[in-house]
Amino acid sequence: MSVVGRRIGRLEDRRLLRGLGHFVDDVNRVGQLWMRVFRSPHAHARIKNVRTDEVLALPGVEAVLTGEDLAWTRPIPIRTRTKHQLDDFLQPVLARDRVRYVGEPIAVVLAEDPYLAEDAVELIRVEYEELPVVLDARSAIEADASPVDGFESEAATLRMGYGDVETAFHDAACVVEIEVKIGRHSGVPLETRGLVAEYDAGSDHLTIWGATKVPHFNRRVLSQMLGMPLNRISMKKSDAGGGFGVRGEFYPEDFLVPYLARETGRPVKWIEDRAENLVAANHSREQVHRIGAAFDEEHRLLGLRDEVWHDNGAYIRTHGVIVPDLTLAMLPGPYRVPAYEGTAHVALTNKTPCGTYRGPGRYESTFAREHLLDVAAARLGIDRLELRRINLLETSELPHTRPLSTLDTDVVLDAGDYEGLLDKAIARSGFDEWEKEARELRAGERLVGTGVGYFLEKSGTGPYEEAIVEVDPTGSVRVITGGASLGQGIETVLAQIAAEQLSVPPEEIEVVHTETDLLPLPGGDSGRLRAPQRSGRRRGAGPRRPPHLLRGPHDLPLWGAPGPGRDRPGDRRSRDQTLFYCLRGRPRGQPHARRGSAYRWGGAGSRGSFARGVPLRRFGATPRRDLYRLHGTDGGRSPPCGDARVRRRAVTRQPSGAQGSRRRGDRRVRGSRSQRGRGRARNAGLYNGSPREPQQDTRPSARVEGSRFCHS
């Protein structure tokens, strides 16, 4: 059986379950100082005066820093491309003239221990002039509210669409319009944010522990903000107790800790407490949708339009406007929509700034669209499943290209069987029995209902990651990846992929991540769908046999050198198909090959370099594979409190690339959460870690209040 796709114990668990993990709070350096942040208690106020004299008089306090001390710093930049001008809405490291949300950093204290630092922060005295607050994105924009003392209400307006929407709604036999609200969310990882920085004045070098998710982006930003060469900043590996999208972005503390370490010449440590986490880490998802659909006499969709008010909080953070952008791009979903128009107003309010969280944009658009279809089915007098079947794209219509794009990627539904997945989900979940049970309970005056929703996901928008695979003289294998682990098990996945190519047990492979000195310029990590993007690299990252089994140099064609299977001697492959091998000796006629090393290409226009061990084989970017899932729920409402309790839930998943893609040499990941097998569809049913039999998930997961939907 293939190593990839086999159920094995997570390699990370060997240390994590035995209490041998190494988290940022486990990092302690000799002579370190502790940092504590003073945060605003007001949602919007002018700062008139900041007094720190009492703090500085306290024994054991090393330094106090306010916004005036950092007036020279630039605001924190965004990391996602956008055509919108957002520079005026970026967050400063420390507030100077005004605060715009509860929890905004105003000052920091450095002390000899964390308790003293916390006591010292309470001695800071700030004089405020409270200002009017903006709490509702829609009312602020619709009322054309003028800026409140320099506070802009609308940062950007996004528009997407295609087709003649006006004609579609004018000629429709039935138009259904609703309004839905998605509540504000945030991730609450078990481990809060934290950072440790140590500065070596002799070598002018910063070493940082605790960066997660996108360490390479954070390193580049820090290099620019501090004016330090990139090669003098090192991000070191540590375990992460969850992320959910909110951890790992570049926050004010990601500048403050390294800056203070350099300024004081002593290591600096900061660990966020839970109260800080709830007001300082990114929030997400707060949107209002006014969405409508036009249907013909046969209940077919003629057009879809949606106006969104996206509450982004007080500032634009590192994600830019990617959440509303994804919301609009993904809103048509797996349905046949001849005409579509979407508008999103990105509003700034006096709340914690927003970013990405757990499928950003896809969750919001899915809830609005699927709730609209349920309401439309009721008004049209048709079964809600039948309405979806009528409008789902058929396999003969795929690939289906829409003139939309997000994340610099065109929206292409490449392959799949949407209606077939719906039928499997209904059959395997026992949805008919759910509905029967709900009717019986309603007859007994219980408020019980069932729900169903189709979730379309983008995935595999790469590969654009870098990797090195090394085999040392003893045969030990090490995979070096630019990705970061947030608890999703990438060490196990990458070890499996390398194990299959090198014919060694995955347990004997070491996976190293978040070590910027070893792999300086990769892409980082953006969540749970990273495996497909890395897989092409790892699967080509070494010969089919372990190096000690190679017969000789003739087995190893160098880039641009003659070798087995080449069309002609000296034929040069393209950069994206270049092969790199570990050489145990110098092949005849190849003077630049060094023993025990191999050539690594740095990309178009860059110089290559020799890296010890077995580096990778590169592949060019491939079309992304879209995942689509069907959700079904069965639950009831508790009259005293109005909360809905989810009794059962079933999720059916299938990668859209599962149909019609049996090309030899297909390099998608087999057995990962997004792909299984070369061109083979994942079994429909709830994913529970097994590649075979779906199981029912009985976890309570949500509550519904009117038209609002939020996790519980």
XYZ file of C-alpha atoms in Angstrom:
712
model
C 0.000 0.000 0.000
C 1.160 3.530 -0.770
C 2.622 5.464 2.157
C 0.585 8.479 1.069
C -3.034 7.970 2.038
C -2.321 5.397 4.724
C -3.644 6.174 8.179
C -0.663 6.506 10.518
C -0.147 8.147 13.869
C 0.753 11.790 13.619
C 4.503 12.157 13.891
C 4.096 15.365 15.900
C 2.172 13.495 18.569
C 5.255 11.587 19.684
C 6.410 14.745 21.438
C 3.168 16.681 21.920
C 1.286 13.941 23.766
C 4.234 13.320 26.075
C 4.568 16.948 27.071
C 7.765 17.350 25.066
C 6.521 20.058 22.743
C 8.449 23.301 22.529
C 6.125 26.311 22.489
C 7.061 29.960 22.586
C 6.424 30.216 26.325
C 8.996 27.431 26.802
C 11.667 29.717 25.346
C 13.651 31.584 27.993
C 16.903 33.431 27.419
C 19.467 34.495 29.969
C 18.851 38.034 31.201
C 15.515 38.413 29.422
C 13.094 41.250 30.065
C 9.312 40.902 30.002
C 7.108 43.155 27.931
C 3.579 44.199 28.871
C 1.252 46.280 26.678
C -0.949 49.126 27.905
C -4.170 49.047 25.864
C -6.960 51.517 25.327
C -10.113 51.083 27.427
C -12.052 53.324 24.982
C -13.429 52.555 21.519
C -12.677 56.038 20.181
C -10.871 58.837 21.976
C -8.250 61.507 21.532
C -5.073 61.013 23.543
C -4.324 64.276 25.313
C -1.513 63.170 27.615
C 0.435 60.029 28.583
C 2.259 60.049 31.940
C 4.853 57.353 32.684
C 6.889 58.946 35.503
C 5.486 56.621 38.170
C 6.382 53.607 36.069
C 9.972 54.685 35.499
C 10.414 55.226 39.235
C 9.483 51.625 39.962
C 12.536 49.417 40.744
C 12.976 46.669 38.159
C 11.412 48.606 35.267
C 13.882 48.841 32.404
C 12.011 51.008 29.903
C 8.668 52.526 28.896
C 7.753 53.218 25.291
C 4.888 55.374 23.977
C 3.650 56.306 20.534
C 5.708 59.487 20.515
C 8.864 57.396 20.863
C 7.949 55.535 17.682
C 6.700 58.433 15.578
C 9.335 57.493 12.972
C 7.940 54.025 12.303
C 5.789 53.214 9.308
C 2.349 51.609 9.695
C 2.080 47.828 9.381
C 1.716 46.957 5.647
C -0.660 44.488 4.037
C 0.585 41.248 2.501
C -2.148 40.582 -0.075
C -2.233 42.298 -3.430
C -5.014 44.783 -4.050
C -5.823 47.561 -6.485
C -7.365 49.634 -3.705
C -5.484 52.440 -2.006
C -5.447 51.454 1.656
C -2.398 53.243 3.042
C -4.495 55.745 4.971
C -6.178 52.967 6.953
C -3.186 50.927 8.147
C -2.518 50.413 11.853
C 0.393 52.153 13.609
C 2.565 50.193 16.019
C 1.489 52.376 18.960
C -1.346 54.904 18.992
C -0.229 58.529 19.191
C -3.020 61.070 18.773
C -6.082 58.883 19.106
C -7.285 55.344 19.785
C -9.871 53.703 17.568
C -10.799 50.455 19.319
C -10.776 48.903 22.770
C -7.477 47.086 23.120
C -5.384 49.299 20.825
C -1.755 49.480 22.099
C -0.760 52.860 23.553
C 2.424 52.062 25.494
C 4.663 49.154 26.524
C 6.676 48.457 29.657
C 9.815 46.347 30.013
C 10.532 44.851 33.438
C 12.604 42.145 35.060
C 9.670 39.724 35.514
C 6.122 39.424 34.113
C 4.369 40.279 37.381
C 6.319 43.480 37.799
C 5.607 44.398 34.170
C 1.877 43.939 34.709
C 1.926 46.006 37.896
C 3.905 48.723 36.153
C 1.437 49.007 33.261
C -1.295 49.829 35.757
C 0.688 52.919 36.815
C 0.512 54.484 33.350
C -1.843 57.472 33.338
C -3.543 58.535 30.102
C -5.837 61.533 29.711
C -8.508 60.913 27.066
C -11.114 62.998 25.289
C -13.823 60.549 24.303
C -15.158 60.849 20.756
C -18.326 59.569 19.048
C -18.104 55.926 18.035
C -19.121 54.155 14.847
C -20.450 50.681 15.582
C -22.668 49.810 12.613
C -21.036 49.588 9.197
C -24.197 49.763 7.140
C -25.823 52.730 8.832
C -22.579 54.720 8.734
C -22.170 54.187 4.978
C -25.825 54.476 3.950
C -26.221 57.705 5.906
C -23.208 59.073 4.029
C -21.725 59.920 7.377
C -18.942 62.450 7.255
C -15.648 61.455 8.863
C -15.744 61.698 12.654
C -12.701 63.775 13.526
C -10.643 62.242 10.756
C -12.208 58.765 10.942
C -13.313 57.513 7.507
C -16.328 55.212 7.376
C -15.682 53.442 4.050
C -12.204 52.247 3.162
C -13.011 50.582 -0.160
C -15.844 49.428 -2.410
C -15.425 46.134 -4.261
C -17.481 45.157 -7.303
C -17.609 41.912 -9.253
C -20.018 40.474 -11.756
C -20.892 39.374 -15.250
C -23.950 39.110 -17.498
C -27.021 41.368 -17.710
C -28.338 41.368 -14.152
C -30.911 44.116 -14.719
C -32.571 42.208 -17.563
C -32.497 38.965 -15.576
C -34.401 40.521 -12.678
C -36.763 42.442 -14.986
C -37.780 39.326 -16.949
C -37.939 36.982 -13.946
C -41.099 35.086 -13.089
C -40.187 35.359 -9.416
C -37.702 37.490 -7.488
C -36.732 36.552 -3.942
C -34.794 38.982 -1.762
C -33.687 38.551 1.844
C -31.295 40.088 4.302
C -28.942 38.010 6.425
C -26.417 38.924 9.090
C -23.247 37.079 9.986
C -22.014 37.781 13.491
C -18.512 38.781 14.508
C -16.172 35.844 15.134
C -12.631 35.304 16.316
C -10.391 32.314 16.783
C -9.537 31.380 20.358
C -6.463 29.142 20.035
C -5.425 27.169 23.087
C -2.077 28.961 22.987
C -2.249 32.730 22.798
C 0.220 34.806 20.843
C 3.757 35.282 22.096
C 7.222 36.265 20.949
C 10.809 36.062 22.219
C 13.604 38.059 20.590
C 17.346 38.064 21.260
C 19.826 40.485 19.731
C 23.509 39.805 19.222
C 25.192 43.217 18.993
C 28.489 41.717 17.877
C 27.012 40.258 14.692
C 24.066 42.680 14.492
C 21.727 39.673 14.381
C 18.171 39.181 15.667
C 16.845 35.737 16.560
C 13.088 35.410 17.083
C 10.932 32.601 18.418
C 7.133 32.409 18.183
C 6.370 33.525 14.630
C 3.693 31.291 13.106
C 1.681 31.013 9.880
C 3.685 33.436 7.680
C 7.135 33.752 9.301
C 8.816 34.720 6.047
C 6.444 37.615 5.429
C 6.896 38.767 9.026
C 10.648 38.587 8.604
C 10.540 40.748 5.486
C 8.297 43.356 7.130
C 10.493 43.462 10.215
C 13.556 43.901 8.026
C 11.971 46.906 6.335
C 10.644 48.495 9.524
C 13.912 48.075 11.439
C 16.158 48.878 8.486
C 18.075 45.622 8.987
C 19.347 43.312 6.243
C 17.081 40.303 5.821
C 19.911 37.847 6.434
C 20.447 39.275 9.926
C 16.993 38.249 11.121
C 16.304 34.603 11.953
C 12.924 33.074 12.733
C 13.228 29.875 14.764
C 10.899 26.898 14.938
C 8.447 26.394 17.786
C 5.243 24.414 18.157
C 1.929 26.250 17.909
C -1.165 25.583 19.976
C -3.625 26.369 17.188
C -4.061 29.303 14.861
C -7.454 29.388 13.085
C -6.258 32.211 10.846
C -5.906 34.831 13.576
C -2.447 33.854 14.859
C 0.761 34.523 13.024
C -0.040 37.738 11.191
C 2.189 40.764 11.749
C 0.748 42.597 14.737
C 2.213 45.601 16.618
C 3.840 43.244 19.120
C 5.763 41.558 16.289
C 7.641 44.819 15.842
C 7.841 45.902 19.461
C 9.514 42.780 20.873
C 12.432 42.630 18.377
C 12.842 46.405 18.395
C 13.128 46.544 22.172
C 15.539 43.588 22.195
C 17.802 45.480 19.828
C 17.477 48.762 21.697
C 18.108 47.337 25.161
C 20.633 44.697 24.143
C 18.752 42.145 26.259
C 16.339 39.374 25.231
C 12.682 40.411 25.397
C 9.730 38.096 25.967
C 6.003 38.780 25.601
C 3.152 36.314 26.171
C -0.393 37.464 25.495
C -3.045 36.724 28.113
C -6.563 35.649 27.232
C -8.142 39.053 27.900
C -5.680 40.625 25.434
C -6.320 37.901 22.899
C -10.048 38.592 22.796
C -9.644 42.299 22.042
C -6.304 42.473 20.197
C -6.127 39.461 17.844
C -8.017 39.645 14.548
C -11.788 39.336 14.507
C -13.654 38.337 11.374
C -16.874 37.700 9.440
C -19.160 40.492 10.547
C -21.201 41.132 7.412
C -24.710 42.127 6.354
C -25.992 40.753 3.038
C -28.923 42.068 1.049
C -29.120 39.281 -1.474
C -31.644 38.490 -4.191
C -32.243 35.831 -6.857
C -34.300 35.875 -10.066
C -36.024 32.668 -11.234
C -37.896 31.720 -14.409
C -41.106 29.692 -14.614
C -39.178 26.424 -14.295
C -37.386 27.602 -11.140
C -34.073 28.097 -12.905
C -31.789 30.873 -11.742
C -31.600 33.800 -14.131
C -29.537 36.089 -11.978
C -28.041 36.673 -8.572
C -27.083 39.916 -6.881
C -25.733 40.746 -3.462
C -24.810 43.912 -1.627
C -22.510 43.359 1.329
C -21.560 45.625 4.207
C -18.326 44.275 5.653
C -17.376 45.565 9.107
C -13.574 45.557 9.075
C -13.069 47.168 12.464
C -10.798 50.131 13.134
C -7.945 49.476 10.686
C -6.964 47.547 7.587
C -4.523 44.894 8.753
C -2.187 42.592 6.851
C -4.982 40.779 4.959
C -6.104 43.942 3.207
C -9.623 43.461 1.834
C -9.250 39.790 0.969
C -12.235 38.628 3.067
C -14.879 40.685 1.199
C -13.033 39.957 -2.050
C -13.353 36.215 -1.479
C -16.962 36.673 -0.381
C -17.933 38.172 -3.732
C -15.841 35.811 -5.867
C -17.187 32.639 -4.239
C -20.828 33.692 -3.852
C -22.299 32.011 -6.997
C -21.037 28.674 -5.678
C -21.624 25.444 -7.618
C -24.777 26.735 -9.293
C -25.621 27.762 -12.854
C -25.819 31.545 -12.567
C -26.102 33.290 -15.970
C -25.828 36.797 -14.518
C -24.264 37.968 -11.277
C -23.559 41.265 -9.563
C -21.814 41.680 -6.228
C -20.875 44.805 -4.321
C -19.033 44.931 -0.997
C -18.609 48.037 1.123
C -15.572 47.749 3.393
C -16.455 49.845 6.414
C -14.247 50.971 9.288
C -15.818 51.003 12.732
C -14.581 51.387 16.292
C -14.059 47.677 16.848
C -11.114 45.306 16.841
C -9.711 45.097 13.276
C -10.671 42.069 11.215
C -8.695 39.525 9.244
C -9.105 35.943 8.049
C -10.653 33.159 10.100
C -11.559 29.581 9.125
C -12.439 29.714 5.426
C -12.654 33.503 5.085
C -15.201 34.729 2.568
C -16.392 31.224 1.734
C -18.328 30.825 4.980
C -20.035 34.205 4.630
C -21.048 33.799 0.990
C -22.179 30.211 1.518
C -24.483 31.086 4.387
C -26.077 33.982 2.505
C -26.587 31.997 -0.725
C -27.830 28.771 0.840
C -30.260 30.578 3.152
C -31.558 32.460 0.116
C -32.219 29.173 -1.696
C -34.118 27.795 1.303
C -36.333 30.888 1.430
C -36.800 30.812 -2.353
C -37.852 27.150 -2.261
C -40.501 27.942 0.344
C -41.867 30.867 -1.654
C -41.812 28.936 -4.921
C -43.538 25.950 -3.330
C -40.765 23.524 -4.317
C -38.609 21.156 -2.292
C -35.354 22.823 -1.322
C -33.284 19.871 -2.522
C -35.081 19.855 -5.858
C -34.431 23.576 -6.304
C -30.739 22.926 -5.818
C -30.743 19.987 -8.245
C -32.358 22.158 -10.921
C -29.645 24.789 -10.614
C -26.504 22.776 -9.874
C -23.976 22.689 -12.694
C -23.889 19.349 -14.502
C -20.709 17.418 -15.202
C -21.103 18.157 -18.929
C -20.864 21.885 -18.156
C -17.480 21.570 -16.488
C -14.932 23.036 -16.565
C -16.938 26.170 -15.937
C -15.128 29.496 -16.083
C -16.539 32.634 -14.562
C -15.165 36.102 -15.374
C -14.241 36.549 -11.716
C -10.935 36.352 -9.906
C -9.644 36.375 -6.348
C -6.178 35.987 -4.878
C -4.826 36.644 -8.396
C -6.561 33.452 -9.550
C -9.414 33.069 -12.008
C -12.542 31.360 -10.716
C -12.666 28.075 -12.637
C -14.786 25.127 -11.528
C -12.644 22.531 -13.237
C -14.430 19.214 -12.681
C -16.832 17.441 -10.386
C -20.257 15.864 -9.939
C -22.230 18.273 -7.799
C -25.606 16.575 -8.128
C -24.057 13.168 -7.524
C -22.482 14.422 -4.324
C -25.842 15.808 -3.215
C -27.486 12.423 -3.768
C -24.731 10.621 -1.857
C -24.958 13.043 1.027
C -28.710 12.639 1.331
C -28.474 8.848 1.162
C -25.541 8.346 3.505
C -26.597 10.861 6.128
C -30.120 9.486 6.392
C -31.466 12.962 5.720
C -34.964 11.675 4.949
C -35.111 10.170 8.430
C -33.942 13.471 9.874
C -36.831 15.253 8.205
C -39.305 12.617 9.351
C -38.104 12.917 12.934
C -38.282 16.700 12.758
C -41.920 16.571 11.554
C -42.857 14.270 14.420
C -41.187 16.548 16.973
C -42.845 19.624 15.520
C -46.185 17.885 15.880
C -45.391 17.729 19.588
C -44.832 21.512 19.585
C -41.069 21.231 19.499
C -39.214 23.795 17.374
C -37.099 21.364 15.362
C -35.786 21.688 11.834
C -33.255 20.337 9.350
C -30.813 22.156 7.150
C -28.647 21.573 4.113
C -25.973 23.667 2.461
C -23.491 23.390 -0.423
C -19.983 24.697 0.318
C -17.576 25.412 -2.517
C -13.927 25.781 -1.548
C -10.889 26.935 -3.435
C -7.737 24.924 -2.871
C -4.250 24.249 -4.099
C -3.579 27.736 -5.451
C 0.059 26.840 -5.996
C 2.486 25.269 -5.882
C 4.578 28.266 -4.945
C 6.477 26.834 -2.010
C 10.123 25.931 -1.725
C 11.588 22.794 -0.206
C 14.833 20.916 0.251
C 15.195 17.202 0.946
C 18.527 16.156 2.419
C 19.995 12.680 2.835
C 23.111 12.558 4.976
C 25.878 9.918 4.710
C 24.107 7.753 7.313
C 20.917 7.629 5.206
C 18.913 9.926 7.497
C 16.394 12.077 5.652
C 15.455 15.648 6.442
C 12.724 17.671 4.696
C 13.098 21.437 5.023
C 9.938 23.360 4.198
C 9.102 27.032 4.201
C 5.693 26.316 5.619
C 4.708 26.759 9.224
C 2.827 24.313 11.411
C -0.302 25.589 13.131
C -1.386 22.173 14.343
C -2.660 20.807 11.023
C -0.112 17.979 10.925
C 2.095 19.056 8.038
C 5.069 17.210 9.504
C 3.208 13.928 9.053
C 1.931 14.761 5.557
C 5.279 15.883 4.203
C 7.061 12.913 5.760
C 4.601 10.566 4.048
C 5.165 12.188 0.666
C 8.940 12.059 0.996
C 8.789 8.498 2.339
C 6.977 7.266 -0.738
C 9.577 8.765 -3.052
C 12.616 7.625 -1.063
C 11.324 4.239 0.129
C 12.024 4.920 3.777
C 9.592 4.773 6.703
C 7.947 8.165 7.386
C 8.841 7.791 11.062
C 12.510 8.085 10.124
C 12.077 11.395 8.286
C 12.606 14.682 10.065
C 10.509 17.622 8.850
C 11.875 21.069 9.656
C 9.702 24.167 9.262
C 9.818 27.870 10.239
C 13.608 27.953 10.074
C 14.271 30.960 7.874
C 18.040 30.441 7.872
C 17.635 27.057 6.213
C 15.097 28.160 3.604
C 15.095 31.942 3.386
C 12.484 32.888 0.783
C 9.436 30.591 0.701
C 5.760 31.496 0.992
C 4.933 30.508 4.591
C 1.539 29.085 5.426
C -2.061 30.160 5.113
C -4.005 27.331 6.647
C -5.257 23.800 6.235
C -5.146 23.550 2.425
C -1.370 23.911 2.154
C -0.659 20.241 1.481
C -1.624 20.286 -2.233
C 0.630 23.282 -2.785
C 3.666 21.594 -1.273
C 3.072 18.118 -2.587
C 4.473 18.694 -6.053
C 7.707 19.836 -4.475
C 8.042 16.950 -2.082
C 7.032 14.265 -4.547
C 9.764 15.429 -6.881
C 12.232 16.111 -4.135
C 14.392 13.065 -4.525
C 15.222 10.018 -6.608
C 12.969 6.981 -6.653
C 15.610 5.019 -4.762
C 17.604 6.028 -1.706
C 20.943 7.555 -2.704
C 22.952 4.661 -1.289
C 21.245 2.357 -3.832
C 22.206 4.418 -6.874
C 24.560 2.534 -9.133
C 26.596 5.472 -10.335
C 26.663 8.892 -11.883
C 24.919 7.640 -15.027
C 21.768 7.233 -12.923
C 21.701 10.947 -12.115
C 21.130 13.351 -15.028
C 22.181 16.850 -14.070
C 20.253 19.891 -15.224
C 21.315 20.496 -18.778
C 23.392 17.300 -18.907
C 22.867 14.110 -20.909
C 21.100 11.308 -19.120
C 18.721 8.375 -19.459
C 15.428 9.208 -21.099
C 16.653 12.482 -22.635
C 15.681 13.289 -26.190
C 19.227 14.167 -27.117
C 22.526 14.787 -25.338
C 22.701 18.164 -23.714
C 18.944 18.805 -24.001
C 18.012 21.457 -21.445
C 14.718 21.098 -19.617
C 12.651 24.122 -18.704
C 13.172 25.661 -15.266
C 9.887 24.267 -13.942
C 10.885 20.741 -14.887
C 14.524 20.894 -13.793
C 15.734 17.902 -11.810
C 18.108 18.156 -8.901
C 19.885 15.148 -7.518
C 22.322 14.293 -4.757
C 25.673 13.412 -6.255
C 27.864 10.942 -4.454
C 30.679 11.611 -6.862
C 31.552 13.852 -9.767
C 30.122 12.578 -13.074
C 32.542 12.559 -15.948
C 32.372 15.797 -17.877
C 30.614 17.727 -15.116
C 33.298 19.821 -13.394
C 30.819 21.903 -11.346
C 29.225 18.982 -9.529
C 30.469 18.726 -5.953
C 30.519 15.610 -3.887
C 27.632 15.299 -1.437
C 25.798 18.312 -2.766
C 23.357 19.312 -5.457
C 22.341 22.424 -7.342
C 19.288 24.396 -6.202
C 17.599 26.813 -8.558
C 16.436 30.070 -6.963
C 13.811 31.033 -9.543
C 13.685 32.996 -12.794
C 16.397 35.615 -12.997
C 18.144 34.428 -9.863
C 21.413 32.656 -9.257
C 21.471 29.048 -8.287
C 23.344 27.704 -5.308
C 24.675 24.433 -4.015
C 22.810 22.967 -1.043
C 24.039 19.929 0.828
C 22.017 16.768 0.594
C 19.194 16.016 -1.795
C 17.318 19.125 -2.897
C 14.072 19.133 -4.787
C 12.597 18.740 -8.202
C 10.510 21.769 -9.141
C 7.206 21.861 -10.936
C 5.443 24.869 -12.370
C 2.131 26.235 -11.132
C -0.824 23.962 -11.829
C -4.515 24.887 -11.940
C -6.008 24.928 -8.492
C -8.383 22.165 -7.466
C -11.666 23.196 -5.964
C -13.255 21.315 -3.102
C -16.976 21.263 -2.711
C -18.819 20.009 0.325
C -22.403 19.420 1.270
C -23.525 20.092 4.812
C -26.633 18.702 6.425
C -27.907 19.443 9.910
C -30.715 18.339 12.168
C -31.565 20.401 15.209
C -34.134 22.032 17.403
C -34.677 25.333 19.107
C -34.978 25.772 22.848
C -37.925 28.147 23.492
C -36.657 29.554 26.833
C -33.384 30.904 25.489
C -33.899 30.885 21.735
C -30.692 28.936 21.088
C -30.694 26.191 18.500
C -29.074 22.877 19.389
C -27.561 20.839 16.588
C -28.573 17.207 17.056
C -26.637 15.731 14.147
C -24.458 16.960 11.354
C -23.115 15.342 8.199
C -20.557 16.714 5.767
C -19.911 15.240 2.345
C -16.767 16.304 0.515
C -15.351 15.759 -2.924
C -12.515 17.470 -4.785
C -13.756 18.979 -8.030
C -10.655 17.674 -9.765
C -11.840 14.118 -9.101
C -13.527 13.612 -12.461
C -11.864 13.245 -15.825
C -8.310 13.686 -14.689
C -6.589 10.355 -15.125
C -3.512 11.695 -16.856
C -0.406 9.713 -16.269
C 1.945 11.628 -14.093
C -0.760 13.627 -12.339
C 1.051 15.075 -9.343
C -1.770 15.901 -6.975
C -1.517 14.616 -3.422
C -3.000 11.209 -2.916
C -4.850 10.682 0.290
C -4.688 14.264 1.507
C -7.770 16.069 2.704
C -8.129 17.722 -0.673
C -7.200 14.889 -3.025
C -7.158 11.128 -2.894
C -5.667 9.084 -5.653
C -4.690 10.098 -9.127
C -8.013 11.165 -10.527
C -10.031 9.121 -8.008
C -12.852 10.820 -6.167
C -12.869 10.798 -2.386
C -15.702 8.744 -0.992
C -18.676 10.930 -0.263
C -19.604 11.251 3.368
C -18.312 12.928 6.447
C -14.535 13.130 6.540
C -13.317 11.553 9.744
C -9.745 10.806 8.851
C -10.619 7.566 7.064
C -10.280 7.390 3.282
C -13.039 4.810 3.082
C -16.151 4.868 5.195
C -17.902 8.102 6.105
C -19.172 8.460 9.635
C -21.747 10.670 11.214
C -20.598 13.691 13.192
C -22.727 14.401 16.225
C -20.809 17.379 17.525
C -22.852 20.437 18.404
C -21.416 23.176 16.239
C -23.734 26.084 15.654
C -26.675 28.081 16.721
C -29.126 30.063 14.649
C -30.791 33.244 15.817
C -33.248 34.543 13.231
C -31.241 35.010 10.070
C -27.906 35.174 11.935
C -25.537 32.264 12.079
C -22.654 31.857 14.436
C -20.468 29.126 15.899
C -20.931 28.098 19.493
